[in-house]
Structure formats: C-alpha cells, structure tokens
Short mmCIF file of C-alpha atoms (C1' of nucleotides) in Angstrom, two decimals:
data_model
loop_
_atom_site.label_atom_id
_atom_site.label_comp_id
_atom_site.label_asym_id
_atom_site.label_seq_id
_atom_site.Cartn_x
_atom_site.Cartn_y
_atom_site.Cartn_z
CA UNK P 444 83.46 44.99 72.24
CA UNK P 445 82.10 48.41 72.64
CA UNK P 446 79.14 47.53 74.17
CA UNK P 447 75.24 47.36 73.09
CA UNK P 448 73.75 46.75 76.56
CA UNK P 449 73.00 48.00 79.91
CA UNK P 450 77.07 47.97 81.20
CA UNK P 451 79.21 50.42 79.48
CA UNK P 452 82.71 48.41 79.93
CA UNK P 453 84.93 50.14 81.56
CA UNK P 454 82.71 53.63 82.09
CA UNK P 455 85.47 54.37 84.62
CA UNK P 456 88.21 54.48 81.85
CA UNK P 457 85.91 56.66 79.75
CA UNK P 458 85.36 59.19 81.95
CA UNK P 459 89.00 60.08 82.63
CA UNK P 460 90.14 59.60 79.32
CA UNK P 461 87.54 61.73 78.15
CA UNK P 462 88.33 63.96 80.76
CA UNK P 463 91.95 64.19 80.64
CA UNK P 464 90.99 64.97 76.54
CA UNK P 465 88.46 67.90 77.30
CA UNK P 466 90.49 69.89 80.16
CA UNK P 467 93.33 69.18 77.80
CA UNK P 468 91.74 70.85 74.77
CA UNK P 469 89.91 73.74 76.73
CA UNK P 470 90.99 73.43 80.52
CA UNK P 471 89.58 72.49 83.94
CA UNK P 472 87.00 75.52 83.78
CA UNK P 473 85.07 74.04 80.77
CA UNK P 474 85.42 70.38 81.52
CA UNK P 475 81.47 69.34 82.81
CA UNK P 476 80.44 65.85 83.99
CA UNK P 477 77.35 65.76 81.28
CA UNK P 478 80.07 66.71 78.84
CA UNK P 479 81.72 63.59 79.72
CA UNK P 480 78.96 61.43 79.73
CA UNK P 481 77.55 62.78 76.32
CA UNK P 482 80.90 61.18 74.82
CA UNK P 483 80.76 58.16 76.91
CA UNK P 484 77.19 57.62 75.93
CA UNK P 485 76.14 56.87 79.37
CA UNK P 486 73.50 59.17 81.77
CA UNK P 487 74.70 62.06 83.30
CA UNK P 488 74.63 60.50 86.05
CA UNK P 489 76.52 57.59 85.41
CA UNK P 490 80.15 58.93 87.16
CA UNK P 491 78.08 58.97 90.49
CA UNK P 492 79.16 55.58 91.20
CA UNK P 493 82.65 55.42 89.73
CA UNK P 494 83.78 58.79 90.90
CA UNK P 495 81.10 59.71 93.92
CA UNK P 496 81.17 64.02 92.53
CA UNK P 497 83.01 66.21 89.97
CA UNK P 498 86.01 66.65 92.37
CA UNK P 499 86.47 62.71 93.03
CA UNK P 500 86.79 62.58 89.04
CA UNK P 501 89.70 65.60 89.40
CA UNK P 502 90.76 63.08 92.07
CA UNK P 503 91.54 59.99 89.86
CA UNK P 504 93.16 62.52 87.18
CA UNK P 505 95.48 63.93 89.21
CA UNK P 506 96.34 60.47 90.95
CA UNK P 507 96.70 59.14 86.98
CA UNK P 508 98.95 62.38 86.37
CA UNK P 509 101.38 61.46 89.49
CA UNK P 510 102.10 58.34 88.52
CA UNK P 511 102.74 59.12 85.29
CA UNK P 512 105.34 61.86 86.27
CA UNK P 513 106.80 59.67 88.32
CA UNK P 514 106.85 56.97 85.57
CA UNK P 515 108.42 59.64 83.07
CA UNK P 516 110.80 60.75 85.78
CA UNK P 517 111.91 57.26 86.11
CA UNK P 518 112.44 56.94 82.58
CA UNK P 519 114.48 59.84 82.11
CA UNK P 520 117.81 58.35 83.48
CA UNK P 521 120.61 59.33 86.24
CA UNK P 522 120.96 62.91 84.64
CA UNK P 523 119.74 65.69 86.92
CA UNK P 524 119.54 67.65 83.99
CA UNK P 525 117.40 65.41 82.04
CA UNK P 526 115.28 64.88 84.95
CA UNK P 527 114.58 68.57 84.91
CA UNK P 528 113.76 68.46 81.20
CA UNK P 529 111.42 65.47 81.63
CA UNK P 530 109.84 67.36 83.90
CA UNK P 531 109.05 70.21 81.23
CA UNK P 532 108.17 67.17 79.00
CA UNK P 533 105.31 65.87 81.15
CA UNK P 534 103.75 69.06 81.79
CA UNK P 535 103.44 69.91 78.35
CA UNK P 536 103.05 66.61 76.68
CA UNK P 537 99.74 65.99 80.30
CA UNK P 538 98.86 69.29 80.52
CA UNK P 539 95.71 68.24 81.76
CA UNK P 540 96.93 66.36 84.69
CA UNK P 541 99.70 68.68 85.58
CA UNK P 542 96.66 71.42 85.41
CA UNK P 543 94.98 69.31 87.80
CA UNK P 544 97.76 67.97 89.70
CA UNK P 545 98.72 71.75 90.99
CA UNK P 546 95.15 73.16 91.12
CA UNK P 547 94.55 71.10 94.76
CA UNK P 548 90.99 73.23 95.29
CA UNK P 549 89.49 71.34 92.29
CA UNK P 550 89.89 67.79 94.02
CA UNK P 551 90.53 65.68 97.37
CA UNK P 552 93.88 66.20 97.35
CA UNK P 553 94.26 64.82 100.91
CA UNK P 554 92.87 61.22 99.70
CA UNK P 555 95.28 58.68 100.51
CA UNK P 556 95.89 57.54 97.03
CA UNK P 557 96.84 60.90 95.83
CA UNK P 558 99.11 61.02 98.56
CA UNK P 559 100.56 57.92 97.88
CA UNK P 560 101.06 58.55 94.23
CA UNK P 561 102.37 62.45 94.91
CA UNK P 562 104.54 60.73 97.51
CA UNK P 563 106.17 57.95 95.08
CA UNK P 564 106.62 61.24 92.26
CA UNK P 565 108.25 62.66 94.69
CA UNK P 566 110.66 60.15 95.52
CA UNK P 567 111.05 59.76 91.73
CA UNK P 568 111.89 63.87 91.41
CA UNK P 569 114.32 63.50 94.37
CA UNK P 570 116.38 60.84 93.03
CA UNK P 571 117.33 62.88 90.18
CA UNK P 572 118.10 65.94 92.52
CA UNK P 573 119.91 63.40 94.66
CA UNK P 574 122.75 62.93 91.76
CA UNK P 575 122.96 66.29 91.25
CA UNK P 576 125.54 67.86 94.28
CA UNK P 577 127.96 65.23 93.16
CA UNK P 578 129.12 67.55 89.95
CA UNK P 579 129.76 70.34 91.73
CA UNK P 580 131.01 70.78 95.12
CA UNK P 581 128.90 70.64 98.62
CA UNK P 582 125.03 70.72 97.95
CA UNK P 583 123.08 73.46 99.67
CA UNK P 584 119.93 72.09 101.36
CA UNK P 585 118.10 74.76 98.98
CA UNK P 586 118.77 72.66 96.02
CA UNK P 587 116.35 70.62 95.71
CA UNK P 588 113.91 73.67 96.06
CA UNK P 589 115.30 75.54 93.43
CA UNK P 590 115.65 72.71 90.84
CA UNK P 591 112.19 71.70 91.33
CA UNK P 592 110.63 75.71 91.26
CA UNK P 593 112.84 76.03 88.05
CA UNK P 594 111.28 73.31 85.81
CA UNK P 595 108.12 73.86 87.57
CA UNK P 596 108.35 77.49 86.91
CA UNK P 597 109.19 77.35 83.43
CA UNK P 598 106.92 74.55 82.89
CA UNK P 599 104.24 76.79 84.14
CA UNK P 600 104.96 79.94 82.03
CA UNK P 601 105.14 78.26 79.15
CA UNK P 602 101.88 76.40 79.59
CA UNK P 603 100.20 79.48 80.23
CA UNK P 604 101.78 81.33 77.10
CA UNK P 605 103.71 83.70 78.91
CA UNK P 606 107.19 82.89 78.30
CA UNK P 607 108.32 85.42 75.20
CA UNK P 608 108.44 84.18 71.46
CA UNK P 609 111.58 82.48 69.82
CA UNK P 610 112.02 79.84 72.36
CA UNK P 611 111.52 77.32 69.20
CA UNK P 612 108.25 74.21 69.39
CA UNK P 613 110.18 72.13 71.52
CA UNK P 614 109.67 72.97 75.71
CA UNK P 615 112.65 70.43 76.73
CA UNK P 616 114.79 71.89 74.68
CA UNK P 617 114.11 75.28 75.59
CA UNK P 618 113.97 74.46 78.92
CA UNK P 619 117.38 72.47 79.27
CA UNK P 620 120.31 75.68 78.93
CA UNK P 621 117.77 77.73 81.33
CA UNK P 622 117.55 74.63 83.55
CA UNK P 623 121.85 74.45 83.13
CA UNK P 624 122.54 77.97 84.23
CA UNK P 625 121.21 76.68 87.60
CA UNK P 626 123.89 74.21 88.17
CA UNK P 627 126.54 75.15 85.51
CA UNK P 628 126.94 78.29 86.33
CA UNK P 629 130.79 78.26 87.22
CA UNK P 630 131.45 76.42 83.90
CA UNK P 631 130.37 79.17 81.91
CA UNK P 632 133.29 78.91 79.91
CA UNK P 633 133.56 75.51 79.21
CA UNK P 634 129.40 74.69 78.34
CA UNK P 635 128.86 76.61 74.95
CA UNK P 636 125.42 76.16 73.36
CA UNK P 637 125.20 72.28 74.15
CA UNK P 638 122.90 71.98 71.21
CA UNK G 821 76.89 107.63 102.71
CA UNK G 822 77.14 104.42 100.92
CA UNK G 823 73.76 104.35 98.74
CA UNK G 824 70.08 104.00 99.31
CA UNK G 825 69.18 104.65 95.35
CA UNK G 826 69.47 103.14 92.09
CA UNK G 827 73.02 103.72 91.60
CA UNK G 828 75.24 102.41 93.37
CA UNK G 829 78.17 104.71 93.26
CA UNK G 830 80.98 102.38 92.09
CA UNK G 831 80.02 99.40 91.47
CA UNK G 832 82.86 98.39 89.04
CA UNK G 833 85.49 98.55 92.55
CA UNK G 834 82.82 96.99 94.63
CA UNK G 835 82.58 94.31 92.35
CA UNK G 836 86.33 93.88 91.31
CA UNK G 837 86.98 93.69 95.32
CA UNK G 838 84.39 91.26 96.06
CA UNK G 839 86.34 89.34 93.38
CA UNK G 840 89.30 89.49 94.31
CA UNK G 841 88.13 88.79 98.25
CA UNK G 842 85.93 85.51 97.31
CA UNK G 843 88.74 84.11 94.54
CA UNK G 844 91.13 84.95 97.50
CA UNK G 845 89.03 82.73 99.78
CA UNK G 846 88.08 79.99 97.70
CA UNK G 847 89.17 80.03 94.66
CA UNK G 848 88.16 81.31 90.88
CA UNK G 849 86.41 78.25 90.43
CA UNK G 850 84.22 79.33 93.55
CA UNK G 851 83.46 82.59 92.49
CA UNK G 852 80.03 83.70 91.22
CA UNK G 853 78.72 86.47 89.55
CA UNK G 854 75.29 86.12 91.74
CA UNK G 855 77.30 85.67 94.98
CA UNK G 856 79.57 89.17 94.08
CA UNK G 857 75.91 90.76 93.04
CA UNK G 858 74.46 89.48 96.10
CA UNK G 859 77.33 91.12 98.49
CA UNK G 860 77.18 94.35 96.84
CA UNK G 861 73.19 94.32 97.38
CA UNK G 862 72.88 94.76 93.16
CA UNK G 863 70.97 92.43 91.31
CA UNK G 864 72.77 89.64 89.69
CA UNK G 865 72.63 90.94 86.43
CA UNK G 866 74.52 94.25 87.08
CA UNK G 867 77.93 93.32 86.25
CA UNK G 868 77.15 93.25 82.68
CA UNK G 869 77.13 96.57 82.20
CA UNK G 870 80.48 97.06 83.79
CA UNK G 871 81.85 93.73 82.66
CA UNK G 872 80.21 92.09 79.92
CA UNK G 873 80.49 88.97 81.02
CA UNK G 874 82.43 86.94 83.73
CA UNK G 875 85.93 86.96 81.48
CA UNK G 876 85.45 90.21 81.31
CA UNK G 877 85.33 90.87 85.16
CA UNK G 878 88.51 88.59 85.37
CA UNK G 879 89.47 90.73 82.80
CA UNK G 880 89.69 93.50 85.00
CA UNK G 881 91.00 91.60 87.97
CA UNK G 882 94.34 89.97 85.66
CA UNK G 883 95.05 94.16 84.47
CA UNK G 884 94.88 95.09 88.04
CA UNK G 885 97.04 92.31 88.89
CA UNK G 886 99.62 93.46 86.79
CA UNK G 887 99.79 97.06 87.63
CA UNK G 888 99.83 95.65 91.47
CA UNK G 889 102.99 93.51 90.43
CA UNK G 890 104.43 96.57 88.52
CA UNK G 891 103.95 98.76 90.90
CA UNK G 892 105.48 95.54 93.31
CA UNK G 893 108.64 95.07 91.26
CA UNK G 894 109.57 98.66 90.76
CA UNK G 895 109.42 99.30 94.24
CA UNK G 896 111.31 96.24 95.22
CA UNK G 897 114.93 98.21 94.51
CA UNK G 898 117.63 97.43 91.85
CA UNK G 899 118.74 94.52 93.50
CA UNK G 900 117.81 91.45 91.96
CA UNK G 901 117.42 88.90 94.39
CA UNK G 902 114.66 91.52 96.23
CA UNK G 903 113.01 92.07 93.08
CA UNK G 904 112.57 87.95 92.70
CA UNK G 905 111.23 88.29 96.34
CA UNK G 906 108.76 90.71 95.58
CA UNK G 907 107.71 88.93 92.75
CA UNK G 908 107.17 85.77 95.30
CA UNK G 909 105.84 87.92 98.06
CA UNK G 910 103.04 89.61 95.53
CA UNK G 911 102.12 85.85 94.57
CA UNK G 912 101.23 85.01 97.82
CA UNK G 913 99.90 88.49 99.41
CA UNK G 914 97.82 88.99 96.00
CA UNK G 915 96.85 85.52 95.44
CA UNK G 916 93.50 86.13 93.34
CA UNK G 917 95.12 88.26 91.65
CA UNK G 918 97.70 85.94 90.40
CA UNK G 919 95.93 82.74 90.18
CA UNK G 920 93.71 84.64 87.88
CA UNK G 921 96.97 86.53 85.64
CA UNK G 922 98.52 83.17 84.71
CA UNK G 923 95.26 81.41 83.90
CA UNK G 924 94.52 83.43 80.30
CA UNK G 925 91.71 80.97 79.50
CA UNK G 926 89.53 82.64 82.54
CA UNK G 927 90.14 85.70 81.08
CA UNK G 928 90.57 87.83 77.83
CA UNK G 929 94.39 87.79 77.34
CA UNK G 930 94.55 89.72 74.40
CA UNK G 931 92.32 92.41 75.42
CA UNK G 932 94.85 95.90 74.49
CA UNK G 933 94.41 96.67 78.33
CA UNK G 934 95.83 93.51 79.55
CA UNK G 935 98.45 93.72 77.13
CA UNK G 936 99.88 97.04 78.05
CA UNK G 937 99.56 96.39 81.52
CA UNK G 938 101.51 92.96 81.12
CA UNK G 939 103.63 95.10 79.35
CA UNK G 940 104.42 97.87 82.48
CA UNK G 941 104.90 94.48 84.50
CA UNK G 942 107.71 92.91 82.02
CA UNK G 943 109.38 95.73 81.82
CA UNK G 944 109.43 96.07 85.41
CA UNK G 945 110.71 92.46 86.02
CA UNK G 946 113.43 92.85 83.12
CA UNK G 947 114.43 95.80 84.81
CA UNK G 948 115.52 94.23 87.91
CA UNK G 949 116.89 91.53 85.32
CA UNK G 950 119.16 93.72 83.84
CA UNK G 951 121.21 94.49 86.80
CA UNK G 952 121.95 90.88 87.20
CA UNK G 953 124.82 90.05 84.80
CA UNK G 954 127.02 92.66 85.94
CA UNK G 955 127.47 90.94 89.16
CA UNK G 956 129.19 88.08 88.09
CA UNK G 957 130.66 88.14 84.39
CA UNK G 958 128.59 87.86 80.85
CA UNK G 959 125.26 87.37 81.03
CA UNK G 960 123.50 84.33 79.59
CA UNK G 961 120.42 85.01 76.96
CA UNK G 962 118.88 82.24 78.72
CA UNK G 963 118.98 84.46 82.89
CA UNK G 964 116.09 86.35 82.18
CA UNK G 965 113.78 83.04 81.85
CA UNK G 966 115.79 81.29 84.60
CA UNK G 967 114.93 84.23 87.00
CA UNK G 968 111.11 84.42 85.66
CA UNK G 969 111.29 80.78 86.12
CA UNK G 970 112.28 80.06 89.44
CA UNK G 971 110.38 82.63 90.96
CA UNK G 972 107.58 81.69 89.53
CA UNK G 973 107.69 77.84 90.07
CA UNK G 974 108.69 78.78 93.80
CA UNK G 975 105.51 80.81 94.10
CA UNK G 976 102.88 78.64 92.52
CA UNK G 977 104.47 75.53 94.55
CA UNK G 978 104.06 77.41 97.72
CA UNK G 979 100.39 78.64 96.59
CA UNK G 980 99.89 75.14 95.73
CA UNK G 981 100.91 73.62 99.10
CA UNK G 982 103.45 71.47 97.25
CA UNK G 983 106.48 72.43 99.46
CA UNK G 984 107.95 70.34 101.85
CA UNK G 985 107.09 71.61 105.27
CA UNK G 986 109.56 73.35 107.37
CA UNK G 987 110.35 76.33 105.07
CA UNK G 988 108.81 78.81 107.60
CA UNK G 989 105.77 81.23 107.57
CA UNK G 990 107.83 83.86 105.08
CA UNK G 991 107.50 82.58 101.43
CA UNK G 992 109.89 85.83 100.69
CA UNK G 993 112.37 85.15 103.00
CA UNK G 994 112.29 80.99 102.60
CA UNK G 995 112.25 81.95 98.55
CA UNK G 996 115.91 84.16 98.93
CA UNK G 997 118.21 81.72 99.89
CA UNK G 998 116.47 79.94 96.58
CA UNK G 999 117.18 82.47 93.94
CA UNK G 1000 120.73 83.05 95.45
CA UNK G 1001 121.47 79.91 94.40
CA UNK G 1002 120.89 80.74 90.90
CA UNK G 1003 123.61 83.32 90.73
CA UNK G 1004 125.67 83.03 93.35
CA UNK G 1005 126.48 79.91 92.58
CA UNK G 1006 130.46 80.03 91.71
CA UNK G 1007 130.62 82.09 94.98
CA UNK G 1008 129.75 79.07 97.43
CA UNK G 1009 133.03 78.82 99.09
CA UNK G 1010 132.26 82.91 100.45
CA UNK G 1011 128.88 82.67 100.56
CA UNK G 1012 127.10 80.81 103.90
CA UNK G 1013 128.37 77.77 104.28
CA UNK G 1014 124.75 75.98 105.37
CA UNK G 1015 125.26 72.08 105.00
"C1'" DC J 1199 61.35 121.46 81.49
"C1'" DC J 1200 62.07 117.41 79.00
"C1'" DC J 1201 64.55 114.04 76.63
"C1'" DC J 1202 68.70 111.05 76.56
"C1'" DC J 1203 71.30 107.64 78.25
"C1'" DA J 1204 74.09 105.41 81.77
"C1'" DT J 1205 72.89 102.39 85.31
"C1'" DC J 1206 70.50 98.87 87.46
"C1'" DT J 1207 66.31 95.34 87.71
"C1'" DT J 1208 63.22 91.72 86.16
"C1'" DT J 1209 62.33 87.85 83.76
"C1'" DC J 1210 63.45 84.12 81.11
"C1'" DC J 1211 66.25 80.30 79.16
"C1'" DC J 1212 69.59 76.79 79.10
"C1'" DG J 1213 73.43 74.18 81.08
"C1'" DT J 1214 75.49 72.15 85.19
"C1'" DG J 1215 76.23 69.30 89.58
"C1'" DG J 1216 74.13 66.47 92.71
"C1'" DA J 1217 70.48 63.76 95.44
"C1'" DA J 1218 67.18 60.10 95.36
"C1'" DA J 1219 64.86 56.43 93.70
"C1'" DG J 1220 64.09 53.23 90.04
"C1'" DT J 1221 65.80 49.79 86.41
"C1'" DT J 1222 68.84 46.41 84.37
"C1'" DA J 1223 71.96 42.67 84.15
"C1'" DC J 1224 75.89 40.22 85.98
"C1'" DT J 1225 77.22 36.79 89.54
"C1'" DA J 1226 77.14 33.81 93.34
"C1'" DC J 1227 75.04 30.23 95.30
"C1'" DA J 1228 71.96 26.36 96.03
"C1'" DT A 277 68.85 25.87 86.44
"C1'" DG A 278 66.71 29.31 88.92
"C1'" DT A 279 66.73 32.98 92.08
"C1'" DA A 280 68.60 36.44 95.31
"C1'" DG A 281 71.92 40.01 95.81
"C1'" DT A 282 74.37 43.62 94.15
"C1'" DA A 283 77.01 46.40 90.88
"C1'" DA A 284 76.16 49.49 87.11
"C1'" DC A 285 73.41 52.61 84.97
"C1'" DT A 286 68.95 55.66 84.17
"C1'" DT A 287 65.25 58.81 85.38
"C1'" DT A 288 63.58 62.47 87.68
"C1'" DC A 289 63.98 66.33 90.39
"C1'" DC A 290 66.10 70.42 92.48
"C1'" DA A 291 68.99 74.58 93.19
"C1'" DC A 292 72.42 77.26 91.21
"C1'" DG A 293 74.98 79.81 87.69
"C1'" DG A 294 75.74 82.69 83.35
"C1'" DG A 295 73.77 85.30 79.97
"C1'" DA A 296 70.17 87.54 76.81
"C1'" DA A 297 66.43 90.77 76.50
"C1'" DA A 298 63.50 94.13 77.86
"C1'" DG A 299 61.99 97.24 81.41
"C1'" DA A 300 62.64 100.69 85.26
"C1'" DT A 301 65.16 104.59 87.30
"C1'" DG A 302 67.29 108.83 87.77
"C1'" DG A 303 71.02 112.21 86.73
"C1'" DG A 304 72.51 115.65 83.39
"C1'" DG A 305 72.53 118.33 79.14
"C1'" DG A 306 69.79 120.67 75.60
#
DNA sequence: CCCCCATCTTTCCCGTGGAAAGTTACTACA
DNA sequence: TGTAGTAACTTTCCACGGGAAAGATGGGGG
C-alpha cells in the first residue's frame, strides 16, 4: 500500500533510497533534502524527524554503505584476492555510499552506529588480508595497508574517471592482475594473464 | 599598497587563494562564493567575471593543482618509491587542491586547460613509472596503475581519517614502507626484516 | 580629450537547509 | 468505545547561496 493518508509508510526508507539514487546519478554536491522529498511526496520538511539535518541523512547512508561492504566482503570468500576485487565491486556497483562513506565532512561520522558498522567492515576487510601472508612467506605489518590503499586506490581513480582508457567495462576485472602484482610479484613467471 | 579603488589588483589569485585556504579548512562543500567575496572585500558577484561561475573557480583551483603535483613529481627524483611519496606528501600538504582534482563533477574536467595540465602531471607520474621495471626484471602493463593506485588509495585513506592509528605524523614517510612492498616484494629475505 | 571596455557593484530571483509551531492520525489505556 | 498522548508530517518563516542582468567606475588607446 503506497499510501493515501497523512503517514507516508516508511518515509525513512524513501529518503535514503532516494538518496542513495540521486548522489548516485549526479553526486553528493547536487543531492538536496527538498529534492528528496519532492520524490517521496512528503514536505520538505518531513526528514526533520527521521534524520534530525542533511548530514544525519549522509549519516544513515554511509552506515547503510558499511554494512553492505562488509556484507559483500563476506560474500566474497577466503581469497585475498577476491576480497580485493569485491572491494572494487562495491565501490562501483554503491558509488553513492562509498562517495559518502569516505567523504567524513558531509556526515557524523563519529556516531556510534557508523562506528559500529565501519568497525564490523573492517573486521570483514581484515579477514581477507588475514589469509593472505599464508601464500607467500612472513607478512610485513604494512600489508594490510597496502592491500587496502590498492583497491581503495584504484577503486577511487576509476570512479572519478581518471584511470586511462582500455581497461575494458568491467572494474573487478581490471582491477584483479593490478591487485595480483601486489602479492604475486615473485611468481611472475608462473601467473600469465589469469584471464 | 593593497587597493583603496575599484580594482582590486588581482583578484583572480586573491580569490583562487581564499579557495584553496577555506576548502583547505573545511571542505569544498563549505566553500562559498559570498564568503571568498567577502574576504577579499569585493562584492559577491565579482568572481564572475574571472570565473564564470563556481565550477569555473574550481576550475582554476583542479589546473593549479596539477601543475603543483607536476611540478611535485618532477622534483621528487628518478627514484620511484620518492616519486610515490611525493605524490602522497602533495595529497596531504595540498589538500584543497586535491580533494577538488579527483572530484571532476565540482569542476569542468574537460575544459582544454585542465586537460593539458592533467596532461604535464601524467607525464610526470609515468616518468617516475618508467624507471621502475628495470629494477627488478620485465615490467608488468598492469605497474603503472598499481603504483597510481596505491598511492592514491594511501592518500585519500589518510585524508579521510580511515587509517588505523599509530602510523605516525609523516603520511610520506608512514606511506614508503607501503609502496616498497609493491616492488620489492621478491626481495623480502634482504630487505628489513620488520615482523 | 573622449570613448571603449575590463572590472567591479547593485539588485533581483529562485533554490536550499533549518527552526518553530501547527495539524493529523495511530495507539495505548481505561 | 472514547479520549489522551505521541509519532509523523505540514506550514510558515528566515538566512544563506549561486547566478542573471543592468549599472557604476576608471584606466588606456584613439
């Protein structure tokens, strides 16, 4: 039941969907609360008591987007590798959380849920890096560091259109040989183009 | 003399440093035409004639960026691993700068101007590139975006507050022992045996 | 000397976020 | 069943921001 009435539903549910839909399409910058509640067919005032302001809305997205990278993370198996590419995944396939998510200026980023959520993605992130020293000889305590600034980086670059052309469509795949070289690198010989 | 006329003098620099000085502070999102208008004593309105609009001051501030980071890279040496640091240290010591550079929908990307002068700064970064491979047999097609990558995901983590703690006050120096990892990776047994 | 034009100002409009107070309707409770 | 309490939403108001348009100013070239 959509609703006819004076109660919306689940206004709450609206807003960040509809959020999470505008900042995808055209980014944080041009995402406005009266935007939102336009779509939702509600005042413009109506996020006041679900959100409190504009930033408590960024709030709830970016607590969504954590525990949906940590979900995907999860999901991605035992495979540091394919942890990595997950990773890549999520930020394209969100892009409007992971905007959020790494912008912390545009919302309470100290509020105890988002730490709790950033905290359980976290764990999720290090349990893949935690399989990863096992293939290869002694881990260096920079590890974890550089597996997470890879994926991020790339992640990043290629959200923001800066990586060059000829990569392909598809940012896991791209993403998983640069991702390799990082652990792999001895191997050279033996890992040819794992397609 | 500063000015006690109509014209200011140079209003295009005092305006592209006020930017850069308030984004620096607080943010792009926090940055207003009226309050850069209002520090250089011009009416709010002035910046058009310089700017166009508020892209096209961000415009300005994402060229300058990139001749800063061009001028950053080159002088960073032919090693490598300092030119990755430089590329981490500009991140954080030019922080408007680059928060604005890797956000093209604040700006205009395409402008001819920001395209040359991403230019200078690619070819600067693939120039440190290029001495990479020799170090330590053939090069991978996929090095140049693992470098990029890493460097980049290490410097918008640490802008973003997303490191762990403990990594020191030095983002260049904590971001080294990162990058070596990407290439001197088959070395591990000669190179510091941390952990 | 005077006109041209780059530079800056004034004024106006619309959109936005937020505060405050009012309205509606669900729910608990007798 | 009826009513009080409260959650959910609306209305109204304000200050701020970006931008368009037209006006004011003053330096420099003819």
């Amino acid at each position: 039941m959509a609703r006819q009435s004076y109660h919306h539903g689940d206004l709450r549910k609206a807003f960040l969907d509809a959020a999470v839909e505008v900042i995808g399409e055209s980014g944080t910058g041009a995402m406005s609360l009266r935007e939102l509640a336009r779509r939702a067919g509600v005042s413009h005032a109506a996020s006041q008591h679900h959100f409190g302001d504009k930033a408590g809305l960024l709030t709830a997205v970016a607590c969504q987007g954590y525990e949906l990278l940590a979900e995907a993370l999860r999901q991605a198996g035992d495979e540091l590798l394919d942890v990595g590419v997950a990773y890549v995944d999520f930020a394209v396939t969100h892009r409007a959380h992971f905007e959020v998510m790494f912008q912390p200026g545009l919302y309470h980023a100290d509020a105890p849920e988002v730490r709790a959520a950033r905290e359980r993605a976290g764990l999720a992130l290090a349990g893949g890096l935690a399989r990863m020293p096992a293939r290869r000889g002694p881990a260096s305590p920079h590890a974890p560091v550089a597996a997470w600034s890879i994926v991020h980086g790339f992640a990043t670059l290629w959200l923001a259109g800066a990586l060059p052309e000829g990569l392909g469509d598809d940012p896991g795949a791209a993403a998983r040989p640069v991702i390799e070289l990082l652990f792999d690198h001895g191997d050279r010989n033996g890992s040819g183009g794992g397609g």
